Tab-separated table of C-alpha atoms and ligand atoms in Angstrom:
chain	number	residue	atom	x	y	z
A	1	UNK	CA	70.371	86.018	140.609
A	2	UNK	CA	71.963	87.770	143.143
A	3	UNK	CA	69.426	88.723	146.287
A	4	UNK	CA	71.785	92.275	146.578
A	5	UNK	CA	71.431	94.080	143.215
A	6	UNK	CA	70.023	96.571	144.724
A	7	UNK	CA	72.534	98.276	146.097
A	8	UNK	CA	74.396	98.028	143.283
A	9	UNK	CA	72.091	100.186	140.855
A	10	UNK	CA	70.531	102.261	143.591
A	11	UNK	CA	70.585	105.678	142.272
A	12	UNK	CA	70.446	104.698	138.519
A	13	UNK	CA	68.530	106.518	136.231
A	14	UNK	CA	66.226	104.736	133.744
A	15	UNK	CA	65.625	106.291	130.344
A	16	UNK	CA	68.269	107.383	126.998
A	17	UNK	CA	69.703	110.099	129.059
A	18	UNK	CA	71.341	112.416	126.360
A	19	UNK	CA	70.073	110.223	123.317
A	20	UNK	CA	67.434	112.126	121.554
A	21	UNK	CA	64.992	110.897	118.229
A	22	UNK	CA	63.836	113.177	116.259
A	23	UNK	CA	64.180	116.105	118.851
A	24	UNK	CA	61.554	113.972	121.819
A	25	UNK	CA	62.560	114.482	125.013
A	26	UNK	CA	64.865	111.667	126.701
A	27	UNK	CA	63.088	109.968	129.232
A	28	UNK	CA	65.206	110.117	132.228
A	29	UNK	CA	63.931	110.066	135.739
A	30	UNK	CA	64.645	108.660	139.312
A	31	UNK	CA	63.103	104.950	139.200
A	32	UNK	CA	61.699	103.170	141.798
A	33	UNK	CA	59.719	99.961	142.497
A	34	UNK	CA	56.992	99.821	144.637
A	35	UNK	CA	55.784	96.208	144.907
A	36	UNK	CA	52.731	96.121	142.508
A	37	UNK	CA	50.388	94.943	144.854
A	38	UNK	CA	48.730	94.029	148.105
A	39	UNK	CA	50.654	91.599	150.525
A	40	UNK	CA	47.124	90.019	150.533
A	41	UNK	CA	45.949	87.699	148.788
A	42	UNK	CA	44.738	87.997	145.517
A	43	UNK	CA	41.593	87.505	143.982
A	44	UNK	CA	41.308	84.627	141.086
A	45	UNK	CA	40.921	86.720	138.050
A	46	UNK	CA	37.055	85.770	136.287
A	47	UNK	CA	36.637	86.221	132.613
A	48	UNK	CA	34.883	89.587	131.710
A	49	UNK	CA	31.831	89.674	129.124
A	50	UNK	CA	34.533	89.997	126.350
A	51	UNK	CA	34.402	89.527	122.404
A	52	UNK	CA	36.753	87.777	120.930
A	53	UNK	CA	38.431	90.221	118.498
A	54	UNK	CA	41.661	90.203	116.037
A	55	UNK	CA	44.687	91.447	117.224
A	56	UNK	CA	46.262	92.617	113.755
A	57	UNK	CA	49.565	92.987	112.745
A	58	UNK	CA	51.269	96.360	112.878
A	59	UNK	CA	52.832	96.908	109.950
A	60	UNK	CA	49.112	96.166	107.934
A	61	UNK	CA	48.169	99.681	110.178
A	62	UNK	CA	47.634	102.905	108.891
A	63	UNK	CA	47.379	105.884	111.128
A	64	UNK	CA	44.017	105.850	110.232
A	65	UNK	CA	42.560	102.796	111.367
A	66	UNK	CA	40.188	102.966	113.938
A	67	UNK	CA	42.358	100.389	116.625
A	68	UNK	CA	45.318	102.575	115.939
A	69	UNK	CA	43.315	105.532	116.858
A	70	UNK	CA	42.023	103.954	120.104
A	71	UNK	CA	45.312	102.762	120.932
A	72	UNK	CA	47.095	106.241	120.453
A	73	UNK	CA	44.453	107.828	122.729
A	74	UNK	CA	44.527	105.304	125.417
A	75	UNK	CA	48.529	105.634	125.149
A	76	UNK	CA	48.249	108.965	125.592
A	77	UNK	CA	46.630	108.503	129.272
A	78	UNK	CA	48.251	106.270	130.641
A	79	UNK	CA	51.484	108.013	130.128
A	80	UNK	CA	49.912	110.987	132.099
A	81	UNK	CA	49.036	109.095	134.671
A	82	UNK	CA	51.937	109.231	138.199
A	83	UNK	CA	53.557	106.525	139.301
A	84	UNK	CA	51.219	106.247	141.859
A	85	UNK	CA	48.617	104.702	139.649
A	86	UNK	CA	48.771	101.304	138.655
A	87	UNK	CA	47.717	101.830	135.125
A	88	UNK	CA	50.368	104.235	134.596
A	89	UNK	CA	52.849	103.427	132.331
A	90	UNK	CA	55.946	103.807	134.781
A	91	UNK	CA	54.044	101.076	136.740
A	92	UNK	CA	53.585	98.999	133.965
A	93	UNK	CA	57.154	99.295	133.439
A	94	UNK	CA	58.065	98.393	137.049
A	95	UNK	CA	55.312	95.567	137.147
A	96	UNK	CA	57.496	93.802	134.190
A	97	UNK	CA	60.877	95.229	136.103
A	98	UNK	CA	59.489	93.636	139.403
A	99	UNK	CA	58.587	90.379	137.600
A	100	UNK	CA	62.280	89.971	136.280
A	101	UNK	CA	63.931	90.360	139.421
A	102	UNK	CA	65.032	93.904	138.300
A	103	UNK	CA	63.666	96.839	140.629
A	104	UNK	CA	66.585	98.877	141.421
A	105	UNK	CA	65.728	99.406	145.300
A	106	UNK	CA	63.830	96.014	146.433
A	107	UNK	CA	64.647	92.596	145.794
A	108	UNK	CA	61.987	90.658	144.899
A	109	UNK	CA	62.997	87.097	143.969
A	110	UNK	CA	60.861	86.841	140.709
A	111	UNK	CA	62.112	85.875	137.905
A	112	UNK	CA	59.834	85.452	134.658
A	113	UNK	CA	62.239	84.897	132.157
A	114	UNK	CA	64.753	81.842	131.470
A	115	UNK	CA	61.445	78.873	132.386
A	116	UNK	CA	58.502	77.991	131.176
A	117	UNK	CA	57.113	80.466	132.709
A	118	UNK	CA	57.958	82.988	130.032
A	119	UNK	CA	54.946	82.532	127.948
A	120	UNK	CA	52.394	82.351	130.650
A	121	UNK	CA	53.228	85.457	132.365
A	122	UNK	CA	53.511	87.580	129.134
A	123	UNK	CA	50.344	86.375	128.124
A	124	UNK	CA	48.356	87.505	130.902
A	125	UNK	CA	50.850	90.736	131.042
A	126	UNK	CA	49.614	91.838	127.742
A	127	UNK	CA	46.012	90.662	128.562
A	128	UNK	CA	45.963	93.182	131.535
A	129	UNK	CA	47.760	95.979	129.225
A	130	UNK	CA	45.260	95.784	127.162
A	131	UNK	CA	42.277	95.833	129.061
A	132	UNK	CA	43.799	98.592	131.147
A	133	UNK	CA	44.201	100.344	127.832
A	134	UNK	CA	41.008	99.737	126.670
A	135	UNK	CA	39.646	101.464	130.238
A	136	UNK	CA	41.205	104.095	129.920
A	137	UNK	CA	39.404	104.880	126.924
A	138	UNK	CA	36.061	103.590	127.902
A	139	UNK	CA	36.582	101.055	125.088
A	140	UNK	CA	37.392	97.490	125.462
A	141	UNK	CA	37.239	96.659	121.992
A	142	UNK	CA	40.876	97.862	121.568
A	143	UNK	CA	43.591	95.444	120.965
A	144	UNK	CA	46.833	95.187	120.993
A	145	UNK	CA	49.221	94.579	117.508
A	146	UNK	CA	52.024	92.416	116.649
A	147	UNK	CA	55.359	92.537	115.020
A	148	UNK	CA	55.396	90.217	112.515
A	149	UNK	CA	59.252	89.867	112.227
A	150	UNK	CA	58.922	86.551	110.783
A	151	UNK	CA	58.475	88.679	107.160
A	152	UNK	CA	61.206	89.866	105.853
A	153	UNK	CA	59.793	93.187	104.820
A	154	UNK	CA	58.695	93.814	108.036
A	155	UNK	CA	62.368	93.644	110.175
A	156	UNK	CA	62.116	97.842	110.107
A	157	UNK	CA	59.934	99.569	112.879
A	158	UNK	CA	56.218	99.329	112.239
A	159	UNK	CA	55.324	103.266	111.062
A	160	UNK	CA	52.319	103.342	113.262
A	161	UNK	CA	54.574	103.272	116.165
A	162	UNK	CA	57.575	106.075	114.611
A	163	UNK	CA	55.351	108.440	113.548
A	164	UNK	CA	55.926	111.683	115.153
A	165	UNK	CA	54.138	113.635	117.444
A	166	UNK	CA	52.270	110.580	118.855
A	167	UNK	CA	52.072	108.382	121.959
A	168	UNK	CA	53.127	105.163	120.384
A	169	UNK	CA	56.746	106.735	119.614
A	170	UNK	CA	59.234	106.578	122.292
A	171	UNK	CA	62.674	108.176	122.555
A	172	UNK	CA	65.018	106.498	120.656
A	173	UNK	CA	68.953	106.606	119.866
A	174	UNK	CA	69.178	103.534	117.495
A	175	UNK	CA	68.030	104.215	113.495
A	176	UNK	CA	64.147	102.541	112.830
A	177	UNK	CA	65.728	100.973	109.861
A	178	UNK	CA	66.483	97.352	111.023
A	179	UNK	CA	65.956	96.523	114.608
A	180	UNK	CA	65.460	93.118	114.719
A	181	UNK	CA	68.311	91.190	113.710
A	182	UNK	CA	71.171	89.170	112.492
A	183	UNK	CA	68.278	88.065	110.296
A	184	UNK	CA	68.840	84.603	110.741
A	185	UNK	CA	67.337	84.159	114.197
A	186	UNK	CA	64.163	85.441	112.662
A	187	UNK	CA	64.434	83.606	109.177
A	188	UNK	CA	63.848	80.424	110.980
A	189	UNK	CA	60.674	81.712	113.240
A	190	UNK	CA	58.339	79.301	111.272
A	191	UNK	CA	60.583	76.017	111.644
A	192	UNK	CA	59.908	76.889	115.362
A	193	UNK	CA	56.387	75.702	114.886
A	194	UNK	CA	57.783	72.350	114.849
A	195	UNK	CA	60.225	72.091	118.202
A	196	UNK	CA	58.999	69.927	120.658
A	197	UNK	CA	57.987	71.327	123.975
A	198	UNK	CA	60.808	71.596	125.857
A	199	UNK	CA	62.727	73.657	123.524
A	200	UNK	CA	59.734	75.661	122.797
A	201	UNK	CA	58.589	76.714	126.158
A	202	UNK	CA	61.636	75.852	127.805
A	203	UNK	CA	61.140	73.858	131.651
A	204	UNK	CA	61.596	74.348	134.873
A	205	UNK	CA	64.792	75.197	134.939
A	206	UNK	CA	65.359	76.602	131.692
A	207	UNK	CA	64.488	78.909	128.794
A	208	UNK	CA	63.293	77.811	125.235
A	209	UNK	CA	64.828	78.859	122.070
A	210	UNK	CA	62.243	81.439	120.973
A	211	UNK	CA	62.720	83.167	124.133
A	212	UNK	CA	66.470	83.224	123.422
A	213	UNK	CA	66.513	84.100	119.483
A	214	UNK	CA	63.581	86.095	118.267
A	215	UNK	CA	62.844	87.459	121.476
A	216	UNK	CA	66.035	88.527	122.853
A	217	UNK	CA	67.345	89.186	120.108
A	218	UNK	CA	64.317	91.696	119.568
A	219	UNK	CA	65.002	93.244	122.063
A	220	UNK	CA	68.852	93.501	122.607
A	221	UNK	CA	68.575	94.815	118.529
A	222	UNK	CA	65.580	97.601	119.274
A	223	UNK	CA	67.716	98.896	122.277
A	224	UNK	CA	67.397	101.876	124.458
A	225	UNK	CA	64.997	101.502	126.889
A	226	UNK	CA	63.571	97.838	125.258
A	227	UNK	CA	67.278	97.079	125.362
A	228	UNK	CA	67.601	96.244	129.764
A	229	UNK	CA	65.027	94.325	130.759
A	230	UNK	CA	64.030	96.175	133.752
A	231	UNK	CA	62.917	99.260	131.935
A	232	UNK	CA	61.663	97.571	128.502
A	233	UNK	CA	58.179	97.596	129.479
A	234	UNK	CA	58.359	101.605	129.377
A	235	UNK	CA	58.082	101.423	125.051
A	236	UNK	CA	55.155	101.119	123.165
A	237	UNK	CA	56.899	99.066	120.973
A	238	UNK	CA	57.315	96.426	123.822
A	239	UNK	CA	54.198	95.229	124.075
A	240	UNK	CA	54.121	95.034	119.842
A	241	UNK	CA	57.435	92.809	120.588
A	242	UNK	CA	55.681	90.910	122.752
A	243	UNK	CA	52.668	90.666	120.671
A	244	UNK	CA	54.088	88.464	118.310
A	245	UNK	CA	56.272	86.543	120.791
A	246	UNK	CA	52.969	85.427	121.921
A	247	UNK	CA	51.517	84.848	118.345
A	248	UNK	CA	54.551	82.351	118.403
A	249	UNK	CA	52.983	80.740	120.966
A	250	UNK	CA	48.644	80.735	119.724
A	251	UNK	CA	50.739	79.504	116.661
A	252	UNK	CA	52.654	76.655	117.956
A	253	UNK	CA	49.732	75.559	120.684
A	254	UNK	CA	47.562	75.469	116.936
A	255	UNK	CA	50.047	72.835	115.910
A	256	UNK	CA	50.549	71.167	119.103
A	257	UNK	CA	46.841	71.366	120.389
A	258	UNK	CA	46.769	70.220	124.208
A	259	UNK	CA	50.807	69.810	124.810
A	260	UNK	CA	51.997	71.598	127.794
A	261	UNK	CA	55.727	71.658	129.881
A	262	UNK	CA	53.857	69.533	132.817
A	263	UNK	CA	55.230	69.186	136.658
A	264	UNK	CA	54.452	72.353	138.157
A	265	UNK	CA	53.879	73.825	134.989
A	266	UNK	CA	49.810	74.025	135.526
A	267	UNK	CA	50.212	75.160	138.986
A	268	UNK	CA	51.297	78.020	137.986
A	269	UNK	CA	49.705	81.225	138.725
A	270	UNK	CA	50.719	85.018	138.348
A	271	UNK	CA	48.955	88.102	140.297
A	272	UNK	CA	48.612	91.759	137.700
A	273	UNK	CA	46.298	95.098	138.672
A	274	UNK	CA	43.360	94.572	136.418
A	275	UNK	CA	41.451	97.381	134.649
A	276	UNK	CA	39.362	98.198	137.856
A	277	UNK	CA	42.874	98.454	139.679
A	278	UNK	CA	41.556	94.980	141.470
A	279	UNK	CA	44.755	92.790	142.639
A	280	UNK	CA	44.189	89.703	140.766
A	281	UNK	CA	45.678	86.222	140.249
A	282	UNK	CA	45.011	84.227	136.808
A	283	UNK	CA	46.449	80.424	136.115
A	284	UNK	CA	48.377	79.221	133.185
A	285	UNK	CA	44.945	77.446	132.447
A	286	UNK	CA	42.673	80.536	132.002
A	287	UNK	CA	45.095	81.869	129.453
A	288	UNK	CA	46.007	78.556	127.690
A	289	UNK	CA	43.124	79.576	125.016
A	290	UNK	CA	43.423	83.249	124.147
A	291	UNK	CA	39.818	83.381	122.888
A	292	UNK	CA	39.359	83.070	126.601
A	293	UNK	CA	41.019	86.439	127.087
A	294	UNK	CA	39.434	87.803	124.279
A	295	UNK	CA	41.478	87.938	121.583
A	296	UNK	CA	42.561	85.903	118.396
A	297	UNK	CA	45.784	86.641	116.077
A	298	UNK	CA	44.795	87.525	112.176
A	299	UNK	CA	47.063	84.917	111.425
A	300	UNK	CA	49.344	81.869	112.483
A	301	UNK	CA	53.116	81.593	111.976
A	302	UNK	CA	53.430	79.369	108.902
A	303	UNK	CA	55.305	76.264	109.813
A	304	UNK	CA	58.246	74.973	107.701
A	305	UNK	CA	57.647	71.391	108.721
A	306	UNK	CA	60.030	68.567	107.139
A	307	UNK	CA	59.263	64.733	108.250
A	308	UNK	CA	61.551	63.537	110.694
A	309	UNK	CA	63.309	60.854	110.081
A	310	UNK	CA	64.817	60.132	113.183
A	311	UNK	CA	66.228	61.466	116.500
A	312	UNK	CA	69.391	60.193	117.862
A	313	UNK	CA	70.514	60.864	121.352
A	314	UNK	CA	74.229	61.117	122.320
A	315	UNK	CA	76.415	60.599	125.100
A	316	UNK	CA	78.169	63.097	126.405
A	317	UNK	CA	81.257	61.598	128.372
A	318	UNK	CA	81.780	65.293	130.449
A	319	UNK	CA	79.073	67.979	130.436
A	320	UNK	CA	80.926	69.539	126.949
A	321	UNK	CA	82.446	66.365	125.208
A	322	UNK	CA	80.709	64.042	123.380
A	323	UNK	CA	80.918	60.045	124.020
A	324	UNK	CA	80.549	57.008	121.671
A	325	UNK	CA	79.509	58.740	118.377
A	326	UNK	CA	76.803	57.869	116.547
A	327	UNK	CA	76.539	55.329	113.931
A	328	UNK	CA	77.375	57.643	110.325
A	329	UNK	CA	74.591	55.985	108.371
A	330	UNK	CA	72.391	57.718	110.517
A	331	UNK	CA	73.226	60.692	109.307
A	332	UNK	CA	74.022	59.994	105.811
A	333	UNK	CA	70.248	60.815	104.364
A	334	UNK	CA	70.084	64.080	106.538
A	335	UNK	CA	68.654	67.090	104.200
A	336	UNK	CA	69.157	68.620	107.722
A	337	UNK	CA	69.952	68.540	111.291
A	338	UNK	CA	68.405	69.852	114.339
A	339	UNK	CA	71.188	70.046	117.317
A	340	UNK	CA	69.054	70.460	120.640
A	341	UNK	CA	71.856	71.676	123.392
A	342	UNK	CA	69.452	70.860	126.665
A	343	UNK	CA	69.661	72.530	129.653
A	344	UNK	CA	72.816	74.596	128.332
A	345	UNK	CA	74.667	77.060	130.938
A	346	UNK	CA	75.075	80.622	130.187
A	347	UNK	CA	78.329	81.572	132.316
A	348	UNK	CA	76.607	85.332	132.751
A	349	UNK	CA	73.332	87.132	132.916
A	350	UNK	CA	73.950	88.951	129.582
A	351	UNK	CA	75.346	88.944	126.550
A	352	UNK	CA	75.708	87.251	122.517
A	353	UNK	CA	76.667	84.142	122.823
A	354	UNK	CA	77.862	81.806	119.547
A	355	UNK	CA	78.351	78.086	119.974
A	356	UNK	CA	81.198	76.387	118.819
A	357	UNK	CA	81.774	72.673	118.442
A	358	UNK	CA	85.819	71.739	118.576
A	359	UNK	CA	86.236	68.719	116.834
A	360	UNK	CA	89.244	66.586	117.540
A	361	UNK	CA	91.169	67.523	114.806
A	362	UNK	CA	91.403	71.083	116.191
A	363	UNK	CA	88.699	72.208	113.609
A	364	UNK	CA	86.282	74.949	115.262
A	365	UNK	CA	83.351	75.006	113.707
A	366	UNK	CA	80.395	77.589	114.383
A	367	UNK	CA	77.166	75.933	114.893
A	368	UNK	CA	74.767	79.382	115.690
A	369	UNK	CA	74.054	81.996	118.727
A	370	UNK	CA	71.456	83.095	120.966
A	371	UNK	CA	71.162	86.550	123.032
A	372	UNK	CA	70.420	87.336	126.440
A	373	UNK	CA	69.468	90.818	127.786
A	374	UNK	CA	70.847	92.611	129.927
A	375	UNK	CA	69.012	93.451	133.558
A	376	UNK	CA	70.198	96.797	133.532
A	377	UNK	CA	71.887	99.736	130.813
A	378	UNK	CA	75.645	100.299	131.655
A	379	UNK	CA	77.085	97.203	133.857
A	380	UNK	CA	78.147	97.739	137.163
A	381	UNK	CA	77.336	94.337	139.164
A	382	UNK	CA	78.927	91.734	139.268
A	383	UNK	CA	77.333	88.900	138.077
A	384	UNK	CA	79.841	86.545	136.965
A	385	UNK	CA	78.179	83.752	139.442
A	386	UNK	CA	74.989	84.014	137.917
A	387	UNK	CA	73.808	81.139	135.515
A	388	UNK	CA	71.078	81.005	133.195
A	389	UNK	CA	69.914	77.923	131.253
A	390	UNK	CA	68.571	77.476	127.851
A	391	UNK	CA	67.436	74.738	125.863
A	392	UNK	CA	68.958	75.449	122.357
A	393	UNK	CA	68.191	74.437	119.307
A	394	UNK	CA	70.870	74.904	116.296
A	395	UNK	CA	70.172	74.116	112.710
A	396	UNK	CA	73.248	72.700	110.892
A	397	UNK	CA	74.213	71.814	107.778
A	398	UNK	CA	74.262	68.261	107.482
A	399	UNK	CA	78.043	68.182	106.315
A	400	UNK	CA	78.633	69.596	110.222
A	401	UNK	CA	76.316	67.329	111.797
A	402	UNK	CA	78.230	64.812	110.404
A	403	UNK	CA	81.918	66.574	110.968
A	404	UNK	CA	81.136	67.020	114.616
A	405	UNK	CA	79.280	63.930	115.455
A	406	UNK	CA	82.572	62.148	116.857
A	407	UNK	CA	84.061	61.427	119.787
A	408	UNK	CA	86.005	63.541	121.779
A	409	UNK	CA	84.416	66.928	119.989
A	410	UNK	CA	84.018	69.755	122.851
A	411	UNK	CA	81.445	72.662	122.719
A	412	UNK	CA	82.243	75.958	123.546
A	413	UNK	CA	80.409	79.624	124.061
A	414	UNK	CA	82.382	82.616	123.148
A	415	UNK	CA	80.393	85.512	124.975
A	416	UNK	CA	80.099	89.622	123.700
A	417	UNK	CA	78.385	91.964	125.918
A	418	UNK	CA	74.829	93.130	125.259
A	419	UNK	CA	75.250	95.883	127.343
A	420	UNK	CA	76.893	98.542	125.257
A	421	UNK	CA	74.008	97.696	122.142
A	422	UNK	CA	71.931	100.545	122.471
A	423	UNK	CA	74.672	102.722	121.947
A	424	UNK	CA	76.550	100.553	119.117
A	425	UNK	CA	74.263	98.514	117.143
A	426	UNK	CA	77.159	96.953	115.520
A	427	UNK	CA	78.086	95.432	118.904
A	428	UNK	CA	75.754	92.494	118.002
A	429	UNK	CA	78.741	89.707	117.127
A	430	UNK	CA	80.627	92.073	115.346
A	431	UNK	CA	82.762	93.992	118.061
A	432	UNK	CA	84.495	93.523	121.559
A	433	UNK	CA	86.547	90.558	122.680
A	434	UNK	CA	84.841	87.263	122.981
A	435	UNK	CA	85.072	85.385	126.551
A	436	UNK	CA	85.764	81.879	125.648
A	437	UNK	CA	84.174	79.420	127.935
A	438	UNK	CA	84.016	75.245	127.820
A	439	UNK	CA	79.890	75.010	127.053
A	440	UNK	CA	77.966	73.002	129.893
A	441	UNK	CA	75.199	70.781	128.698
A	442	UNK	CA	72.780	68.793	130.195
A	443	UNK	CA	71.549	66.483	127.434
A	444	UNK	CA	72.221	66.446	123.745
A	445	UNK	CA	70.732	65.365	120.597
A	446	UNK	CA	70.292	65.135	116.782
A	447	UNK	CA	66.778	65.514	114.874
A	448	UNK	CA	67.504	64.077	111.099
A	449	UNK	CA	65.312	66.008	108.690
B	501	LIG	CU1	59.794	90.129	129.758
């Protein structure tokens, strides 16, 4: 990322600026970062005298359920409180802003997204949120909900949250109707539940897959101020997002019990204002379990699983061409195929990217896309240099597997901007001309379903 964005977006304004819902005021004021806490150290975080309580999916919510109530009140307060407070919601905003490498006037070198350490930090992000919530109120039996996207019926916004005249609704430009798609990318949330780690959680170096579909996709779709990822903490509806981004997660740790990204992965740690504005630091281990932050999920992601019948690994003879090809018998019994594009490059900090395979013959043949959100609403850097990594996996058709699964095929990304979605919906693959670049890729394989 580069160290001098900053001056760049100095002077930007966060907020819908002339975009109104429903005649709410457009949230538009002078942002700053401060950094969110103490240059001391912090103190390890130590589980509260907690119950472990359901957090329940939004759309089964009616206005007049008694969580919905607490959370509408406790809502309410923190977006009274100034920016001076760290359980205000502008500073929850910049906490999340600061944690992506995204405060307008400091550059702070922290970068949450596009690793393994996606999950983690949102985790304990939420955690806090919620038990600064539930302070605010003098109640910490509130919880958070989730956005169960994975059902169909439930793509539109969850009502609790678009009712009128209420703290969970923030200004808006972009219709409620459908804000999370294409479809697809959340059609195939359960068959998640059976990637292997490191296209799950990502590594080191790169992002997983749920990060880059349902997530960003989520996001980049809801738009507005969820739509740039330094100001998407700033909705309601973020931490609903994020709710069942980290359902995802409860889900697939209940199918992989104990699996984790390991090297530096449990070394992690990750420093939040708690509810008694205390500057503390909690580990990847203390919120492994999320009983041990209180909370369980009403439900787990179904999975979709289908017996594997084998994984093949190919050469790639440069970082977008494949080598020797596989033997074809071992794809001929395929009732599908996994493609897992490892480590893959993203030429750009932002944008809708679809993959294309280029098979000798000339043939271009789509295999699927992934999103990545933009740091901030309107362009204006430069960021051309910048690289982001993902590990991708595509669901093909057999028939393709076996089309592309020669030598001398190429893979390519044809990029649209993200950055112009909260103003044109429609943007999302449909619009704007593609930027055609040669796909880098660090590994690449086959699982035969
Ligand atoms: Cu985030």
């Amino acid at each position: 990322m580069s160290s001098s964005r900053g001056r760049f977006i100095s002077g930007l304004t966060a907020g819908t600026g002339a975009l109104l819902v429903r005649g709410a005021p457009a949230v538009a004021q002078p942002y700053n970062c401060f950094r969110p806490g103490p240059r001391t150290r912090a103190t390890p975080w130590t589980k509260p005298d907690q119950k472990v309580l359901e957090r329940k999916a939004a759309w089964s919510l009616s206005a007049a359920d008694a969580n919905v109530v607490k959370l509408r009140a406790a809502y309410k307060k923190m977006q009274a409180l100034p920016q001076s407070d760290p359980h205000s919601m502008i500073a929850q905003r910049n906490m999340h802003a600061y944690y992506c490498d995204d405060c307008p006037n400091i550059s702070t070198n922290q970068q949450i997204h596009g690793s393994y350490r996606f999950f983690p930090w949102h985790r304990a992000f939420l955690y806090f949120h919620e038990r600064i919530l539930g302070s605010l109120i003098g109640d910490f039996s509130l919880r958070l909900t989730y956005f169960d996207w994975e059902v169909a019926a439930h793509r539109a916004m969850p009502p609790i949250y678009t009712a009128a005249g209420q703290s969970l609704l923030h200004p808006r430009a972009l219709p409620n109707g459908s804000p999370v798609y294409p479809a697809s990318d959340f059609t195939i949330v359960p068959s998640m539940m059976t990637y292997v780690v490191d296209d799950f959680m990502g590594d080191a170096g790169a992002g997983g897959t749920p990060e880059a579909k349902p997530h960003d996709y989520g996001h980049t779709a809801m738009g507005d101020d969820m739509g740039v990822l330094n100001t998407a903490a700033f909705d309601p509806i973020f931490f609903c997002h994020h709710g069942n981004v980290d359902r995802m997660w409860a889900s697939w740790q209940h199918y992989h019990p104990g699996i984790d990204p390991g090297g530096a992965y449990s070394t992690l740690r990750f420093s939040f204002w708690d509810e008694h504005k205390k500057w503390v630091s909690i580990g990847v281990a203390d919120v492994a379990d999320t009983t041990n932050l209180g909370y369980t999920y009403a439900s787990f992601i179904p999975t979709t699983a289908r017996v594997v019948k084998r994984e093949i690994l190919l050469q790639l003879a440069t970082p977008s061409r494949i080598g020797p090809p596989p033997p074809p018998e071992q794809l001929s019994d395929a009732a599908s195929v996994d493609i897992h594009l490892r480590g893959l490059a993203v030429p750009a900090d932002e944008g809708f990217f679809l993959v294309q395979a280029v098979t000798p013959d000339g043939k271009s043949h789509d295999l699927g896309t992934f999103a990545t959100i933009p740091h901030v609403a309107g362009g204006g850097m430069s960021m051309s240099s910048d690289l982001r990594k993902v590990n991708l996996v595509l669901a093909v058709a057999p028939e393709v597997a076996r089309q592309i699964a020669t030598a001398g095929t190429t893979f390519r990304i044809q990029q649209r901007s993200a950055r112009n979605a909260r103003s044109s919906p429609n943007l999302l693959l449909g619009q704007g001309v593609p930027k055609v670049t040669p796909a880098r890729i660090g590994a690449l394989s086959l699982t035969v379903r």
